[in-house]
Coordinates of C-alpha atoms and ligand atoms in Angstrom, one line a residue:
M976 CA 0.1 0.0 0.2
R977 CA 2.8 2.4 0.8
Q978 CA 5.0 1.6 -1.7
Q979 CA 2.0 1.6 -4.3
L980 CA 1.6 5.4 -2.8
I981 CA 4.9 6.3 -3.5
E982 CA 5.0 4.6 -6.9
R983 CA 1.8 6.4 -7.8
T984 CA 3.3 9.7 -6.5
V985 CA 6.3 9.4 -9.1
Q986 CA 3.9 8.7 -12.1
F987 CA 1.8 11.7 -11.1
V988 CA 5.0 14.4 -10.4
K989 CA 6.5 13.2 -13.8
E990 CA 3.6 13.8 -15.6
Q991 CA 3.3 17.5 -14.1
L992 CA 6.9 18.1 -14.8
D993 CA 7.1 16.7 -18.2
G994 CA 9.5 19.1 -20.4
D995 CA 10.6 21.6 -18.1
S996 CA 13.8 23.3 -18.9
S997 CA 14.2 25.5 -15.7
G998 CA 15.9 23.2 -13.5
H999 CA 12.6 21.6 -12.1
D1000 CA 12.6 18.6 -14.4
W1001 CA 12.0 15.0 -12.7
F1002 CA 15.7 14.6 -12.3
H1003 CA 15.8 17.4 -9.7
I1004 CA 13.1 15.7 -7.8
E1005 CA 14.6 12.4 -7.7
R1006 CA 17.7 13.7 -6.5
V1007 CA 15.8 15.6 -3.7
W1008 CA 13.9 12.3 -2.7
A1009 CA 17.3 10.7 -2.6
T1010 CA 18.8 13.1 -0.5
A1011 CA 15.8 13.4 1.9
K1012 CA 15.9 9.4 2.7
S1013 CA 19.7 9.7 3.4
I1014 CA 19.3 12.6 5.6
Y1015 CA 16.2 10.9 7.3
D1016 CA 18.5 7.9 7.7
K1017 CA 21.4 9.5 9.3
E1018 CA 18.9 11.9 11.6
N1019 CA 16.6 9.1 12.5
T1020 CA 13.7 11.2 13.1
G1021 CA 10.5 12.2 11.5
D1022 CA 7.8 10.3 9.6
L1023 CA 9.4 9.0 6.5
L1024 CA 6.5 8.8 4.4
V1025 CA 5.8 12.8 5.1
I1026 CA 9.3 13.4 4.0
E1027 CA 9.0 11.4 0.9
L1028 CA 5.7 12.8 -0.1
A1029 CA 7.1 16.5 0.5
A1030 CA 10.1 15.7 -1.6
L1031 CA 8.4 14.5 -4.5
L1032 CA 5.5 17.2 -4.5
H1033 CA 7.9 19.9 -3.5
D1034 CA 7.8 21.8 -6.7
L1035 CA 4.2 21.4 -7.6
A1036 CA 3.0 24.4 -6.2
D1037 CA 6.3 26.3 -7.3
S1038 CA 5.0 30.1 -8.5
K1039 CA 7.6 29.8 -11.2
L1040 CA 6.0 26.7 -12.7
F1041 CA 2.3 26.9 -11.9
D1042 CA -0.4 28.8 -9.9
E1043 CA 0.2 28.3 -6.4
A1044 CA -3.8 27.9 -5.6
E1045 CA -3.9 25.5 -8.2
G1046 CA -0.6 23.3 -7.6
R1047 CA -1.8 23.2 -4.0
Q1048 CA -5.7 22.1 -5.0
N1049 CA -3.9 19.5 -7.5
I1050 CA -1.7 18.2 -4.5
Y1051 CA -4.6 18.1 -2.4
Y1052 CA -6.9 16.0 -4.8
F1053 CA -4.3 13.8 -5.8
L1054 CA -3.4 12.5 -2.1
E1055 CA -7.3 12.8 -1.1
G1056 CA -7.7 10.0 -4.2
E1057 CA -5.1 8.0 -3.1
G1058 CA -6.9 7.7 0.3
V1059 CA -4.0 9.5 2.5
S1060 CA -5.2 10.9 5.8
E1061 CA -6.3 14.4 5.9
S1062 CA -3.5 15.3 8.7
I1063 CA -1.1 13.9 6.2
I1064 CA -2.2 15.9 3.3
Q1065 CA -2.1 18.9 5.6
H1066 CA 1.5 18.3 6.7
V1067 CA 2.9 17.9 3.4
L1068 CA 1.1 20.9 2.1
Q1069 CA 2.4 22.9 4.7
I1070 CA 5.8 21.6 3.9
V1071 CA 5.7 22.3 0.1
E1072 CA 4.3 25.9 0.8
T1073 CA 7.1 26.9 3.1
I1074 CA 9.6 25.4 0.5
S1075 CA 8.7 26.7 -3.0
F1076 CA 7.2 29.8 -2.0
S1077 CA 11.0 30.7 -1.8
K1078 CA 10.1 32.7 1.4
G1079 CA 13.1 31.7 3.0
E1080 CA 11.7 30.4 6.0
K1081 CA 12.5 27.3 8.3
P1082 CA 9.8 24.8 7.8
A1083 CA 8.2 24.3 11.5
T1084 CA 8.3 20.4 11.4
I1085 CA 11.9 18.2 11.1
E1086 CA 10.0 16.4 7.8
G1087 CA 9.9 19.9 6.2
Q1088 CA 13.4 21.1 7.6
I1089 CA 14.8 17.6 6.0
V1090 CA 13.2 18.0 2.6
Q1091 CA 14.2 21.9 2.7
D1092 CA 18.1 21.0 3.3
A1093 CA 17.7 18.1 0.4
D1094 CA 16.4 21.1 -2.2
R1095 CA 19.0 23.5 -1.4
L1096 CA 21.9 21.1 -1.7
D1097 CA 20.7 20.5 -5.0
A1098 CA 21.5 23.9 -5.7
M1099 CA 25.2 23.5 -4.8
G1100 CA 27.9 21.6 -5.6
A1101 CA 28.7 20.2 -9.3
V1102 CA 25.0 19.6 -9.8
G1103 CA 24.2 23.4 -8.5
I1104 CA 26.7 24.5 -10.9
A1105 CA 25.2 22.7 -13.7
R1106 CA 21.8 23.8 -12.8
A1107 CA 22.4 27.5 -12.5
F1108 CA 24.4 27.5 -16.2
A1109 CA 21.2 25.5 -17.3
Y1110 CA 18.6 27.8 -15.5
G1111 CA 20.6 31.0 -16.9
G1112 CA 20.7 29.2 -20.4
A1113 CA 17.1 28.8 -20.4
K1114 CA 16.5 32.5 -19.3
G1115 CA 19.0 34.3 -21.7
Q1116 CA 21.2 35.5 -18.9
V1117 CA 24.7 36.1 -19.7
L1118 CA 27.5 33.8 -18.0
Y1119 CA 29.2 36.6 -16.1
D1120 CA 29.4 40.5 -16.2
P1121 CA 32.8 41.7 -15.0
T1122 CA 31.5 45.2 -15.1
K1123 CA 29.4 44.8 -12.2
P1124 CA 30.4 44.2 -8.5
F1125 CA 29.6 40.9 -6.7
Y1126 CA 27.2 42.4 -3.6
K1127 CA 24.2 40.5 -2.4
R1128 CA 21.1 41.6 -4.2
T1129 CA 17.9 42.0 -2.6
D1130 CA 15.9 41.5 -5.6
Q1131 CA 15.3 38.0 -7.4
K1132 CA 17.0 38.7 -10.3
S1133 CA 20.5 38.2 -10.8
V1134 CA 23.0 40.3 -12.9
S1135 CA 24.3 37.0 -14.4
T1136 CA 24.8 33.2 -13.4
I1137 CA 28.0 34.1 -11.7
H1138 CA 26.5 36.7 -9.8
H1139 CA 23.8 34.2 -8.7
F1140 CA 26.6 32.3 -6.6
F1141 CA 27.2 35.4 -5.0
D1142 CA 23.2 36.3 -4.3
K1143 CA 22.3 32.9 -3.4
L1144 CA 24.3 29.7 -3.9
L1145 CA 27.5 30.7 -1.5
L1146 CA 24.7 31.7 1.2
L1147 CA 23.2 28.3 1.3
R1148 CA 25.6 26.4 3.5
E1149 CA 24.5 28.4 6.2
S1150 CA 21.0 27.9 6.1
M1151 CA 21.1 24.3 6.7
N1152 CA 18.4 22.8 9.3
T1153 CA 20.3 19.3 10.0
E1154 CA 23.8 18.0 10.7
K1155 CA 23.8 15.5 7.9
G1156 CA 22.7 18.7 5.6
Q1157 CA 25.7 20.6 7.0
T1158 CA 28.2 18.1 6.4
M1159 CA 27.1 17.8 2.8
A1160 CA 26.6 21.6 2.3
K1161 CA 30.3 21.9 3.3
E1162 CA 31.6 19.6 0.6
R1163 CA 29.3 21.2 -1.9
H1164 CA 30.3 24.8 -0.8
K1165 CA 34.0 23.9 -1.1
F1166 CA 33.6 22.6 -4.7
M1167 CA 31.9 25.9 -5.7
I1168 CA 34.8 28.2 -4.3
Y1169 CA 37.2 25.8 -6.3
F1170 CA 34.8 26.4 -9.4
L1171 CA 34.6 29.9 -8.9
D1172 CA 38.2 30.5 -8.0
Q1173 CA 39.4 28.8 -11.1
F1174 CA 36.6 30.7 -13.7
L1175 CA 37.6 34.0 -12.1
N1176 CA 41.2 33.2 -12.5
E1177 CA 40.8 32.3 -16.2
L1178 CA 39.0 35.8 -16.5
D1179 CA 42.1 37.3 -15.1
E1180 CA 44.6 35.4 -17.4
A1181 CA 42.7 36.3 -20.1
R1182 CA 42.1 39.9 -19.2
N1183 CA 46.0 40.1 -18.5
Y1184 CA 47.1 38.5 -21.7
S1185 CA 44.7 41.2 -23.7
K1186 CA 46.6 44.0 -21.7
Q1187 CA 49.9 42.8 -23.0
E1188 CA 49.1 42.7 -26.7
Ligands
ADP931 P1 14.1 25.3 -6.1 O1 12.7 25.7 -6.7 O2 14.7 24.3 -6.4 O3 14.4 25.8 -4.5 P2 14.9 27.7 -7.7 O4 13.5 27.8 -8.3 O5 14.9 29.0 -6.9 O6 15.3 26.7 -7.0 O7 16.1 27.7 -8.7 C1 16.0 26.5 -9.6 C2 17.4 26.3 -10.0 O8 18.0 27.4 -10.8 C3 18.6 26.4 -8.9 O9 19.4 25.7 -8.9 C4 18.8 27.8 -8.8 O10 20.1 28.1 -8.3 C5 18.8 28.2 -10.4 N1 18.7 29.4 -10.3 C6 17.6 30.6 -10.0 N2 17.7 31.8 -10.5 C7 18.6 31.9 -11.2 C8 19.4 32.8 -12.0 N3 19.2 34.2 -11.8 N4 20.7 32.3 -12.5 C9 21.4 31.2 -12.1 N5 20.3 30.0 -11.8 C10 19.6 30.6 -11.1
NI932 NI1 13.4 21.8 -5.8

């Protein structure tokens, strides 16, 4: 019964996200789902069913993809149709809302905190770098713009994809809720710094070379 519910949720999410190119494709969901389970294994607390359902459904009410109210209803009717209890449905919806509405809020329950860590970890490290450039490409955003300083912007829009690292991705390490999330975030943060160092060094090399000519 439980296994069947998870399988049917996977199918539902795949149908809803079909063809997305903004970094919210099925494989993002699959990674968040797997990471959430691995954090749960380590933390050994919370309701695994709620964690799995929330990880799988977390982007279906994201305002970047769907109308928030419609997305919420869609999730509600799906879970209700599957015979999931009202209290689990409400818990999952509450997690999805705090996570996908980009409010920067800490979810109230450990289940939500685990899924939020897993979602944020997917924006970090090698995968996070790949997603950032994929997103930038899809939006027609430039790779970098050396004429604009790197400071944290208060609005959502980044000057360039490299700027997005300074606006958001380098801040994620400090926002982890769980110990396992913190450990994973440290590694992924290190890799992003390594990447940025190399990227900015290559720009300097190119700039110094063109000065010599
Ligand atoms: P999620 O819904 O998974 O929490 P977002 O919707 O904020 O995350 O972003 C999806 C992906 O696109 C993330 O990997 C994020 O870093 C990336 N992204 C968002 N905004 C930008 C941007 N301005 N430039 C480059 N990448 C971005
Ligand atoms: Ni997500």
